[in-house]
Amino acid sequence: MRAAVVGLTATFRRAARWAPLRRVNASALTRAGVTRSPYPPIEPLDVGIADLATSEWPRFSAEGRVAVIDEAGKARTFAELSHDVSHIAGALSARGIGPGDVVAIVSPNHIDYGAVALAVLRLGAVLTPANPAYTQAEVRSQLEGSRARAVVAHPSTLERVLGAARELSAVHTVACTGSSADLPPFAVGAGVAALDDWRHGAALVTRTAACVRGSSLALLPYSSGTTGLPKGTMLSHANLTSNMQQFIAPEGRFIPDGAPVICPLPQYHIYAFTLAVLFMLWRGHPLVTSTRFELATFCRQVRAYRPARAYLVPPILLALVKSEETARVDWSSLQMITSAAAPLDAELERACALRLGCRVKQAWGMSELSPLGTWPADDAVRDSLVGSVGPPVPSTLVRVVELHSAESGEGEGDEQIVDVPHGAEGELLVSGPQVMLGYLDNAEATARTLVRAADGTTWLRTGDVARVDEGGFIWITDRAKELIKFKGFQVAPAELEAVLLTHPDVLDAAVIPLADAEGGEVPRAYVVLREAHSARAPRAEANAIVDWVAGRMAPHKRLRGGVKLTDKIPKSASGKILRRLVRDADRREEAALRHREHEQPDMA
């Protein structure tokens, strides 16, 4: 099996010149409302993702290539990474972790993040990455929901991880990045293992578990999907290997062999995980990373390592455009910047390209797609396509269908698919080998999201409103799903509403997105107070609720849009919050406020 994987990657290396992606008439790409990818199809693999990701490491090791570089300049070569994956897998195996067991990683970006991930996947175990900013309660929820048996933490998350693990009998192993000497005092005597001890231990596993197949569960990121609370998104080995192959035609073939790439995005997020941890390590590109994005660090790394590509999100592009620091950096090594995870405004896309003197494009995806759904090739990037997220990636179909009136309760559970006229807006549906298996222990959400058409094709309802132009390029125009995106991070209104309803003064609540220049969107809550609420003034009461929520949620979920007090939350007959009505009322109020401010006389 390994020989087959090596042979496949060798074929990719030897591939002759690719034909440039042409803007073709939609009739060549569409059929019965379905838009097909213009790229060559892929061949799905029945192998473990760790086999594919490490298949070229012997060559990279022999060449002395560097695999990962962090903000401190610490580096791991492919030879060191190969050693570490084998020994970390051995240590986990010695502690009873095997096929089907779930291992969580609760850490910011770290030089050993990829080694831990691939070690878990080599064992046939399932990796569930968690946001390192989660509170102890949020960590506990993901560990319990995923049925994790082991956790790898970072010194900055260890106290919360230990607190959560003590409440869960299933978690029997906790490790922390670094050495035994680096463990904080509270971890001493708590049975916490040091990852460096595992890296240098005697046990090792050098082959993927024989039982691993393409259909086996590999990754369990948590996503809010189109609505509701965060759910475990089940991604198979085939989902991930397919998505890695799908990345070659629109992107990978344009990156010079061995050229560094820079990605400061959090690796627990599916965008950075698949792209940086899996794809770049598979293709042998040194990954320049950092614990978190800081503008000065990013600029310093660009100066030092001269990356060929950068993978970013819109708030980072905005920071690059606004900062004077960027004028002191030579950006000439950057062939392309790709933005994803949140909508990129066309003006910002153009401004960043002008400011840095390099090309910028945007792609689209979601956790349920492993995550790539669309990606424009370099030779398709032009001014007339600014704002488009490109065509579907290889072996992927999309269609645009009529929106169901979910807010009014109409059409819920209706699996009929009605295509809109070509070029019209509607909900974007996607089908391809990268579409998730479903949501863990949530058949209802899975049935709402994965729809089987009459011809047997399974379609993923994305919750995004889009149109397809005459050349088969996709334009995301709105969002039908309830999800809020703050700096590319998911915020589920239902999760915030559930927390608000535990506040002693809150009778009812609805959370909506508020447009924000830097974050894209921030959550704002409309709250109905109980009759016997505190005697504080309305503004003081609202601010107190904002602070109360901030103490219970990760930073990106805080009510940065504030709290508005109201007498009633509009709901359908079935009790569903009519969020569109709340949003419309909020926009009218904001518009009226701006009008009053504009008419305010100048007293100077």
Coordinates of C-alpha atoms in Angstrom, one line a residue:
M1 CA 0.0 0.0 0.0
R2 CA 2.8 2.4 0.8
A3 CA 4.4 1.6 -2.6
A4 CA 1.2 2.7 -4.2
V5 CA 1.1 6.0 -2.4
V6 CA 4.7 6.7 -3.2
G7 CA 4.0 5.8 -6.8
L8 CA 1.1 8.2 -6.9
T9 CA 3.1 11.2 -5.5
A10 CA 5.9 10.4 -8.0
T11 CA 3.3 10.6 -10.8
F12 CA 2.3 14.0 -9.5
R13 CA 6.0 15.1 -9.5
R14 CA 6.5 13.9 -13.1
A15 CA 3.3 15.3 -14.5
A16 CA 3.8 17.3 -17.7
R17 CA 2.7 20.9 -18.1
W18 CA -0.8 21.5 -16.8
A19 CA -3.1 23.3 -19.2
P20 CA -4.0 26.8 -17.9
L21 CA -7.5 27.1 -16.5
R22 CA -9.7 28.8 -19.1
R23 CA -12.9 30.7 -18.6
V24 CA -15.2 28.5 -20.6
N25 CA -18.9 28.9 -21.4
A26 CA -21.1 27.6 -18.6
S27 CA -22.7 25.1 -21.0
A28 CA -19.4 23.2 -21.0
L29 CA -19.5 22.9 -17.2
T30 CA -23.2 22.7 -16.4
R31 CA -25.7 20.0 -16.9
A32 CA -29.2 19.9 -15.5
G33 CA -28.4 22.7 -13.1
V34 CA -25.1 21.1 -11.9
T35 CA -21.8 22.9 -12.3
R36 CA -18.8 20.7 -12.7
S37 CA -15.2 21.4 -11.8
P38 CA -13.0 22.5 -14.7
Y39 CA -10.0 20.8 -13.2
P40 CA -8.9 17.2 -14.0
P41 CA -10.6 14.6 -11.7
I42 CA -8.7 12.9 -8.9
E43 CA -8.5 9.2 -8.1
P44 CA -9.8 8.6 -4.6
L45 CA -7.4 6.6 -2.4
D46 CA -8.2 3.7 0.0
V47 CA -5.3 4.6 2.3
G48 CA -4.7 6.3 5.7
I49 CA -4.0 10.0 5.6
A50 CA -0.8 9.5 7.5
D51 CA 0.5 7.2 4.8
L52 CA -0.1 9.9 2.1
A53 CA 1.2 12.8 4.2
T54 CA 4.5 11.0 5.0
S55 CA 5.0 9.2 1.7
E56 CA 7.7 11.6 0.4
W57 CA 9.5 12.1 3.8
P58 CA 12.4 9.7 3.0
R59 CA 13.3 11.9 0.0
F60 CA 12.9 15.1 2.0
S61 CA 14.9 13.7 4.9
A62 CA 17.7 12.7 2.5
E63 CA 17.7 16.2 1.1
G64 CA 17.9 17.7 4.6
R65 CA 14.7 19.7 4.2
V66 CA 13.2 21.7 7.0
A67 CA 9.6 20.9 7.7
V68 CA 8.4 23.5 10.3
I69 CA 9.8 26.8 11.6
D70 CA 8.2 28.7 14.5
E71 CA 8.4 32.4 15.5
A72 CA 11.4 31.8 17.7
G73 CA 13.3 30.4 14.7
K74 CA 13.2 26.8 16.1
A75 CA 13.0 24.3 13.3
R76 CA 12.2 20.6 12.8
T77 CA 13.6 18.8 9.7
F78 CA 11.6 16.1 8.0
A79 CA 14.1 13.6 9.4
E80 CA 13.3 14.8 12.9
L81 CA 9.6 14.9 12.2
S82 CA 9.6 11.4 10.9
H83 CA 11.4 10.2 14.1
D84 CA 8.9 12.2 16.3
V85 CA 5.8 10.8 14.6
S86 CA 7.0 7.2 15.1
H87 CA 7.9 7.7 18.8
I88 CA 4.8 9.7 19.8
A89 CA 2.6 7.1 18.1
G90 CA 4.6 4.4 20.1
A91 CA 4.0 6.3 23.4
L92 CA 0.3 6.6 22.7
S93 CA 0.0 2.9 21.7
A94 CA 1.8 1.9 24.9
R95 CA -0.9 3.8 26.8
G96 CA -3.7 1.8 25.1
I97 CA -4.6 4.2 22.3
G98 CA -5.5 2.3 19.1
P99 CA -7.9 2.3 16.1
G100 CA -11.1 4.2 16.8
D101 CA -10.0 5.8 20.0
V102 CA -10.3 9.6 20.2
V103 CA -7.4 11.9 21.1
A104 CA -7.8 15.6 21.6
I105 CA -5.2 18.3 21.1
V106 CA -5.9 21.5 22.9
S107 CA -3.0 23.8 21.9
P108 CA -2.1 26.9 20.0
N109 CA 0.2 26.4 17.0
H110 CA 3.3 24.6 18.2
I111 CA 6.3 23.1 16.4
D112 CA 5.1 19.6 17.4
Y113 CA 1.4 20.0 16.4
G114 CA 1.8 18.2 13.1
A115 CA 3.8 15.4 14.7
V116 CA 1.1 14.8 17.3
A117 CA -1.6 14.8 14.7
L118 CA 0.1 12.4 12.3
A119 CA 1.0 10.1 15.2
V120 CA -2.6 9.8 16.2
L121 CA -3.7 9.2 12.7
R122 CA -1.1 6.6 12.1
L123 CA -2.5 4.6 14.9
G124 CA -5.9 4.6 13.3
A125 CA -7.1 6.8 16.2
V126 CA -9.3 9.8 15.7
L127 CA -8.0 13.3 16.2
T128 CA -10.3 16.1 17.6
P129 CA -8.6 19.5 17.6
A130 CA -10.0 22.0 20.1
N131 CA -9.7 25.8 20.3
P132 CA -7.0 26.6 22.8
A133 CA -9.0 29.7 23.9
Y134 CA -11.8 27.5 25.2
T135 CA -12.9 27.8 28.8
Q136 CA -12.7 24.7 31.0
A137 CA -16.4 24.1 30.5
E138 CA -16.0 24.3 26.7
V139 CA -13.0 21.9 26.8
R140 CA -15.0 19.5 28.9
S141 CA -18.0 19.7 26.4
Q142 CA -15.8 18.7 23.5
L143 CA -13.9 16.0 25.4
E144 CA -17.2 14.5 26.6
G145 CA -19.0 14.8 23.3
S146 CA -16.1 13.3 21.3
R147 CA -15.5 10.6 23.9
A148 CA -11.8 11.4 24.0
R149 CA -9.5 9.0 25.9
A150 CA -6.3 11.1 25.7
V151 CA -5.5 14.8 25.5
V152 CA -2.3 16.6 24.4
A153 CA -2.2 20.1 25.9
H154 CA 0.0 23.1 25.9
P155 CA 1.3 24.8 29.1
S156 CA -1.2 27.7 28.4
T157 CA -4.1 25.2 28.2
L158 CA -3.0 22.5 30.7
E159 CA -4.8 23.8 33.8
R160 CA -8.2 23.9 31.9
V161 CA -7.5 20.5 30.3
L162 CA -6.7 18.9 33.7
G163 CA -9.8 20.5 35.2
A164 CA -12.0 19.1 32.5
A165 CA -10.3 15.7 32.4
R166 CA -10.8 15.2 36.1
E167 CA -14.6 15.3 35.5
L168 CA -14.5 12.7 32.8
S169 CA -13.6 9.1 33.6
A170 CA -12.9 8.2 29.9
V171 CA -9.9 10.5 29.8
H172 CA -6.9 8.4 31.1
T173 CA -3.9 10.1 29.5
V174 CA -2.9 13.8 29.5
A175 CA 0.3 15.0 27.9
C176 CA 1.8 18.5 27.6
T177 CA 4.1 19.9 25.0
G178 CA 7.7 20.5 26.1
S179 CA 9.9 18.7 28.6
S180 CA 9.3 17.5 32.2
A181 CA 11.2 20.5 33.4
D182 CA 8.7 22.8 31.6
L183 CA 5.7 21.4 33.4
P184 CA 4.0 24.0 35.6
P185 CA 3.9 23.2 39.4
F186 CA 0.2 22.3 39.4
A187 CA 0.9 19.5 36.9
V188 CA 3.6 17.8 39.1
G189 CA 2.1 14.7 40.6
A190 CA -1.0 14.9 38.4
G191 CA 0.2 12.2 36.1
V192 CA 0.9 14.5 33.2
A193 CA 3.3 13.2 30.6
A194 CA 5.8 15.4 28.8
L195 CA 5.7 15.3 25.0
D196 CA 9.5 15.5 24.8
D197 CA 9.7 12.3 26.8
W198 CA 7.5 10.6 24.3
R199 CA 9.6 12.0 21.4
H200 CA 12.7 10.4 22.9
G201 CA 11.1 7.3 24.3
A202 CA 11.9 3.7 23.3
A203 CA 8.4 2.8 21.9
L204 CA 7.7 3.5 18.3
V205 CA 5.1 2.7 15.6
T206 CA 6.3 3.1 12.0
R207 CA 3.3 1.9 10.0
T208 CA -0.3 2.9 9.8
A209 CA -2.6 0.4 11.6
A210 CA -3.6 -2.4 9.1
C211 CA -7.3 -1.9 9.7
V212 CA -7.3 1.7 8.5
R213 CA -9.3 2.2 5.3
G214 CA -10.3 5.2 3.4
S215 CA -13.8 5.0 5.0
S216 CA -12.3 5.0 8.5
L217 CA -13.0 8.0 10.7
A218 CA -9.9 10.2 11.0
L219 CA -10.7 13.7 12.1
L220 CA -13.4 15.2 14.4
P221 CA -13.4 19.0 14.2
Y222 CA -16.3 20.8 15.8
S223 CA -18.5 23.0 13.6
S224 CA -21.8 24.7 14.1
G225 CA -22.8 23.7 10.6
T226 CA -25.7 25.7 9.2
T227 CA -27.4 26.1 12.6
G228 CA -27.4 25.1 16.2
L229 CA -24.7 24.2 18.7
P230 CA -21.1 23.0 17.7
K231 CA -21.2 19.4 16.4
G232 CA -18.5 16.8 15.8
T233 CA -17.9 16.8 12.1
M234 CA -16.9 13.3 11.0
L235 CA -14.2 13.3 8.4
S236 CA -12.8 10.1 7.0
H237 CA -9.3 9.3 5.8
A238 CA -10.7 9.4 2.2
N239 CA -12.2 12.8 2.8
L240 CA -8.8 14.2 3.8
T241 CA -6.7 12.4 1.1
S242 CA -9.2 13.5 -1.5
N243 CA -9.1 17.1 -0.4
M244 CA -5.3 17.0 -0.4
Q245 CA -5.3 15.8 -4.0
Q246 CA -7.9 18.4 -4.9
F247 CA -5.5 21.1 -3.8
I248 CA -2.9 20.3 -6.4
A249 CA -4.5 21.5 -9.6
P250 CA -5.7 24.9 -8.4
E251 CA -2.8 25.7 -6.1
G252 CA -0.1 23.1 -5.4
R253 CA 1.3 22.9 -8.9
F254 CA 2.1 26.6 -8.8
I255 CA 4.3 26.4 -5.7
P256 CA 8.0 25.9 -6.6
D257 CA 9.4 22.6 -5.2
G258 CA 10.7 23.1 -1.7
A259 CA 9.6 26.8 -1.5
P260 CA 8.6 28.0 2.0
V261 CA 5.0 29.0 2.8
I262 CA 3.7 31.0 5.7
C263 CA 0.5 30.4 7.6
P264 CA 0.0 32.0 11.0
L265 CA -3.6 30.7 11.2
P266 CA -4.6 28.4 14.1
Q267 CA -4.0 24.8 13.2
Y268 CA -7.0 23.5 15.2
H269 CA -9.0 25.2 12.5
I270 CA -9.7 23.0 9.5
Y271 CA -8.4 25.5 7.0
A272 CA -4.9 25.6 8.5
F273 CA -5.0 21.9 9.5
T274 CA -5.6 20.5 6.1
L275 CA -3.5 23.1 4.3
A276 CA -0.6 23.5 6.6
V277 CA -0.3 20.4 8.7
L278 CA -1.3 17.9 6.0
F279 CA -0.8 19.3 2.5
M280 CA 2.4 21.3 3.0
L281 CA 4.1 18.5 4.9
W282 CA 3.1 16.0 2.2
R283 CA 4.5 18.3 -0.6
G284 CA 7.7 19.1 1.3
H285 CA 7.2 22.9 1.7
P286 CA 8.8 24.4 4.9
L287 CA 5.9 25.7 6.9
V288 CA 6.6 29.1 8.6
T289 CA 4.2 29.3 11.5
S290 CA 3.6 31.1 14.8
T291 CA 1.7 30.6 18.0
R292 CA -0.7 33.4 17.0
F293 CA -0.8 36.1 14.4
E294 CA 1.1 39.3 15.4
L295 CA 1.9 41.8 12.6
A296 CA 5.5 42.4 13.7
T297 CA 6.2 38.7 13.9
F298 CA 4.6 38.0 10.5
C299 CA 6.6 40.8 8.8
R300 CA 9.8 39.6 10.4
Q301 CA 9.2 36.0 9.2
V302 CA 8.5 37.2 5.7
R303 CA 11.9 39.1 5.7
A304 CA 13.7 36.1 7.1
Y305 CA 12.3 33.1 5.2
R306 CA 11.0 34.7 1.9
P307 CA 7.9 32.5 1.6
A308 CA 6.3 31.9 -1.8
R309 CA 2.7 31.8 -0.6
A310 CA 0.8 33.1 2.4
Y311 CA -2.5 31.7 3.6
L312 CA -4.5 34.2 5.6
V313 CA -8.0 35.5 6.6
P314 CA -9.6 38.9 5.9
P315 CA -8.7 40.5 9.3
I316 CA -5.0 39.9 8.7
L317 CA -5.2 41.4 5.2
L318 CA -6.9 44.4 6.8
A319 CA -4.0 44.7 9.3
L320 CA -1.5 44.5 6.5
V321 CA -3.2 47.3 4.5
K322 CA -3.6 49.6 7.5
S323 CA -0.1 49.2 9.1
E324 CA 2.9 51.3 8.2
E325 CA 5.1 48.3 9.0
T326 CA 4.2 46.7 5.7
A327 CA 6.0 49.5 3.8
R328 CA 9.3 48.4 5.4
V329 CA 9.0 44.8 4.1
D330 CA 10.2 43.4 0.8
W331 CA 7.2 41.3 -0.3
S332 CA 8.6 40.3 -3.7
S333 CA 9.0 36.6 -2.8
L334 CA 5.2 36.3 -2.3
Q335 CA 3.7 34.9 -5.5
M336 CA 0.2 34.8 -4.1
I337 CA -1.9 35.5 -0.9
T338 CA -5.0 33.3 -0.5
S339 CA -7.7 34.4 1.9
A340 CA -10.4 32.0 3.1
A341 CA -12.5 31.2 6.2
A342 CA -14.6 34.4 5.9
P343 CA -15.8 36.6 3.1
L344 CA -13.1 39.0 1.6
D345 CA -14.4 42.3 0.5
A346 CA -13.5 43.2 -3.1
E347 CA -12.1 46.6 -2.1
L348 CA -9.9 45.0 0.6
E349 CA -8.7 42.4 -1.9
R350 CA -7.6 45.1 -4.3
A351 CA -6.1 47.3 -1.6
C352 CA -4.0 44.4 -0.2
A353 CA -2.7 43.5 -3.7
L354 CA -1.8 47.2 -4.3
R355 CA -0.2 47.7 -0.9
L356 CA 2.0 44.6 -1.0
G357 CA 2.6 44.4 -4.7
C358 CA 1.5 40.8 -5.0
R359 CA -1.6 39.0 -6.2
V360 CA -4.5 38.1 -3.9
K361 CA -7.3 35.5 -4.4
Q362 CA -9.9 34.0 -2.2
A363 CA -11.2 30.5 -1.8
W364 CA -14.2 29.0 0.0
G365 CA -14.9 25.9 2.1
M366 CA -16.2 24.7 5.4
S367 CA -15.4 22.0 8.0
E368 CA -18.0 19.7 6.4
L369 CA -15.9 19.8 3.1
S370 CA -12.6 18.9 4.8
P371 CA -12.5 22.0 4.0
L372 CA -11.9 22.9 0.3
G373 CA -14.9 23.5 -1.9
T374 CA -13.7 26.1 -4.4
W375 CA -10.2 27.4 -5.3
P376 CA -9.2 29.6 -8.2
A377 CA -6.0 28.7 -10.0
D378 CA -3.2 31.3 -10.3
D379 CA -3.8 31.7 -14.0
A380 CA -7.4 32.5 -13.5
V381 CA -6.8 35.5 -11.1
R382 CA -7.8 38.7 -12.8
D383 CA -9.5 42.0 -11.8
S384 CA -12.8 41.0 -13.3
L385 CA -13.0 38.1 -10.9
V386 CA -12.2 40.0 -7.7
G387 CA -14.8 38.9 -5.2
S388 CA -15.3 35.4 -6.7
V389 CA -14.1 32.3 -4.7
G390 CA -13.3 30.5 -7.9
P391 CA -14.6 27.3 -9.5
P392 CA -15.2 24.0 -7.7
V393 CA -12.1 22.0 -6.9
P394 CA -11.4 18.7 -8.8
S395 CA -14.1 16.0 -8.8
T396 CA -16.6 18.4 -7.2
L397 CA -20.1 19.3 -8.3
V398 CA -22.1 22.4 -7.2
R399 CA -25.6 23.5 -7.7
V400 CA -27.6 26.5 -6.6
V401 CA -31.1 25.8 -5.4
E402 CA -34.1 27.6 -4.1
L403 CA -33.9 28.7 -0.5
H404 CA -36.2 27.1 2.0
S405 CA -38.1 29.4 4.3
A406 CA -36.5 27.9 7.4
E407 CA -37.0 31.1 9.5
S408 CA -40.8 30.7 9.2
G409 CA -40.8 27.0 9.7
E410 CA -41.7 26.3 6.1
G411 CA -39.8 23.6 4.3
E412 CA -38.0 22.2 7.3
G413 CA -37.1 18.6 6.6
D414 CA -38.2 18.9 2.9
E415 CA -35.6 17.1 0.8
Q416 CA -36.9 18.4 -2.6
I417 CA -34.1 20.2 -4.6
V418 CA -35.3 22.9 -6.9
D419 CA -32.6 24.5 -9.0
V420 CA -32.7 28.2 -9.6
P421 CA -32.2 29.7 -13.2
H422 CA -28.5 29.8 -14.1
G423 CA -26.9 33.0 -12.7
A424 CA -29.6 33.5 -10.1
E425 CA -28.9 33.4 -6.3
G426 CA -29.9 30.5 -4.1
E427 CA -28.4 28.1 -1.6
L428 CA -25.1 26.5 -2.6
L429 CA -25.0 22.7 -2.5
V430 CA -21.9 20.7 -3.0
S431 CA -21.1 17.0 -3.8
G432 CA -17.7 15.4 -3.9
P433 CA -15.4 12.9 -2.2
Q434 CA -14.5 15.5 0.4
V435 CA -18.0 15.7 1.8
M436 CA -18.2 14.7 5.5
L437 CA -19.6 11.4 6.7
G438 CA -22.0 13.3 9.0
Y439 CA -22.3 14.7 12.5
L440 CA -21.3 12.6 15.5
D441 CA -24.3 11.3 17.4
N442 CA -26.6 13.8 15.6
A443 CA -28.7 12.0 13.0
E444 CA -31.2 14.9 12.9
A445 CA -28.5 17.5 12.0
T446 CA -26.9 15.1 9.5
A447 CA -30.3 14.5 7.8
R448 CA -30.9 18.3 7.5
T449 CA -27.4 18.9 6.0
L450 CA -26.8 15.9 3.7
V451 CA -29.6 15.4 1.2
R452 CA -29.8 12.5 -1.2
A453 CA -31.2 13.4 -4.7
A454 CA -33.3 11.2 -6.8
D455 CA -30.2 10.0 -8.8
G456 CA -28.5 8.9 -5.6
T457 CA -26.1 11.8 -5.4
T458 CA -25.5 13.1 -1.8
W459 CA -25.5 16.9 -1.6
L460 CA -24.2 19.0 1.3
R461 CA -26.4 22.0 2.1
T462 CA -23.9 24.7 2.8
G463 CA -26.2 27.4 4.2
D464 CA -24.4 30.0 2.0
V465 CA -26.2 32.0 -0.7
A466 CA -24.3 32.1 -4.0
R467 CA -24.6 32.4 -7.8
V468 CA -22.6 30.8 -10.5
D469 CA -21.5 33.0 -13.4
E470 CA -21.3 32.2 -17.1
G471 CA -17.7 30.8 -16.7
G472 CA -18.5 28.5 -13.8
F473 CA -17.0 30.7 -11.1
I474 CA -18.8 31.0 -7.8
W475 CA -19.8 34.2 -6.0
I476 CA -20.8 33.9 -2.4
T477 CA -23.4 36.7 -1.9
D478 CA -25.0 36.1 1.5
R479 CA -25.5 33.6 4.3
A480 CA -28.7 31.7 4.9
K481 CA -27.2 29.8 7.9
E482 CA -27.3 31.3 11.3
L483 CA -23.5 31.1 11.8
I484 CA -21.6 34.3 12.8
K485 CA -18.0 34.6 11.6
F486 CA -15.6 36.7 13.8
K487 CA -12.2 36.9 12.2
G488 CA -12.8 33.6 10.5
F489 CA -13.9 31.9 13.8
Q490 CA -17.3 30.3 14.1
V491 CA -19.8 31.7 16.6
A492 CA -23.0 29.8 17.0
P493 CA -25.9 32.1 18.1
A494 CA -27.7 29.1 19.7
E495 CA -24.7 28.5 21.9
L496 CA -24.6 32.1 23.1
E497 CA -28.4 32.1 23.6
A498 CA -28.1 28.9 25.7
V499 CA -25.6 30.6 28.0
L500 CA -27.6 33.8 28.2
L501 CA -30.7 31.9 29.3
T502 CA -28.7 30.6 32.4
H503 CA -28.3 34.2 33.6
P504 CA -30.7 34.8 36.5
D505 CA -32.1 38.1 35.1
V506 CA -32.6 36.8 31.5
L507 CA -36.0 35.5 30.4
D508 CA -35.3 35.2 26.7
A509 CA -32.6 36.0 24.2
A510 CA -31.7 36.1 20.5
V511 CA -28.2 36.6 19.1
I512 CA -27.5 38.1 15.6
P513 CA -24.5 39.2 13.6
L514 CA -23.4 42.9 13.6
A515 CA -21.1 44.0 10.8
D516 CA -17.7 45.0 12.0
A517 CA -14.9 46.6 10.0
E518 CA -12.1 44.6 11.6
G519 CA -13.7 41.3 12.7
G520 CA -16.2 40.9 9.8
E521 CA -19.0 40.2 12.2
V522 CA -19.5 40.4 16.0
P523 CA -22.3 38.9 18.0
R524 CA -25.0 41.1 19.4
A525 CA -27.7 39.9 21.8
Y526 CA -31.3 41.0 22.2
V527 CA -32.4 40.2 25.7
V528 CA -35.8 40.1 27.5
L529 CA -35.3 40.6 31.2
R530 CA -37.4 38.9 33.9
E531 CA -39.9 41.1 35.7
A532 CA -37.9 40.8 39.0
H533 CA -34.6 41.7 37.4
S534 CA -32.0 43.9 39.2
A535 CA -32.7 47.6 39.7
R536 CA -29.7 48.7 37.6
A537 CA -30.2 51.2 34.8
P538 CA -30.8 49.6 31.4
R539 CA -27.3 50.4 30.1
A540 CA -25.6 49.2 33.2
E541 CA -27.7 46.0 33.1
A542 CA -26.8 45.4 29.5
N543 CA -23.1 46.0 30.2
A544 CA -23.2 43.6 33.2
I545 CA -24.6 40.9 31.0
V546 CA -21.8 41.4 28.4
D547 CA -19.3 41.0 31.2
W548 CA -21.1 38.0 32.6
V549 CA -21.0 36.2 29.2
A550 CA -17.3 37.1 28.7
G551 CA -16.4 35.2 31.9
R552 CA -18.0 32.0 30.5
M553 CA -17.0 31.9 26.9
A554 CA -13.9 31.9 24.7
P555 CA -12.8 35.4 23.6
H556 CA -14.1 35.1 20.0
K557 CA -17.6 34.3 21.4
R558 CA -17.9 37.5 23.5
L559 CA -20.8 39.9 22.9
R560 CA -18.6 42.5 21.2
G561 CA -21.7 43.9 19.6
G562 CA -23.3 44.6 23.0
V563 CA -26.6 43.7 24.5
K564 CA -29.9 45.4 23.6
L565 CA -32.9 45.1 25.9
T566 CA -36.2 44.4 24.3
D567 CA -39.7 43.4 25.4
K568 CA -40.1 40.3 23.1
I569 CA -38.2 38.0 20.8
P570 CA -40.1 37.3 17.6
K571 CA -40.7 33.5 17.1
S572 CA -42.5 31.2 14.7
A573 CA -45.5 29.1 15.8
S574 CA -43.0 26.2 16.5
G575 CA -41.0 28.4 18.8
K576 CA -38.1 29.0 16.4
I577 CA -36.4 32.4 16.7
L578 CA -37.2 34.6 13.7
R579 CA -33.7 35.8 13.4
R580 CA -34.2 37.7 10.2
L581 CA -36.9 39.9 11.9
V582 CA -34.5 40.6 14.7
R583 CA -31.7 41.5 12.2
D584 CA -34.0 43.7 10.2
A585 CA -35.1 45.6 13.3
D586 CA -31.5 46.0 14.4
R587 CA -30.5 47.4 11.0
R588 CA -33.4 49.9 11.1
E589 CA -32.4 51.1 14.5
E590 CA -28.7 51.4 13.5
A591 CA -29.7 53.4 10.4
A592 CA -31.9 55.7 12.4
L593 CA -29.1 56.3 14.9
R594 CA -26.6 57.2 12.1
H595 CA -29.2 59.5 10.6
R596 CA -29.6 61.3 13.9
E597 CA -25.9 61.6 14.4
H598 CA -25.5 63.0 10.8
E599 CA -28.2 65.7 11.6
Q600 CA -26.6 66.7 14.9
P601 CA -25.7 70.4 14.6
D602 CA -22.0 71.3 14.8
M603 CA -21.6 73.2 18.1
A604 CA -17.9 74.2 17.5

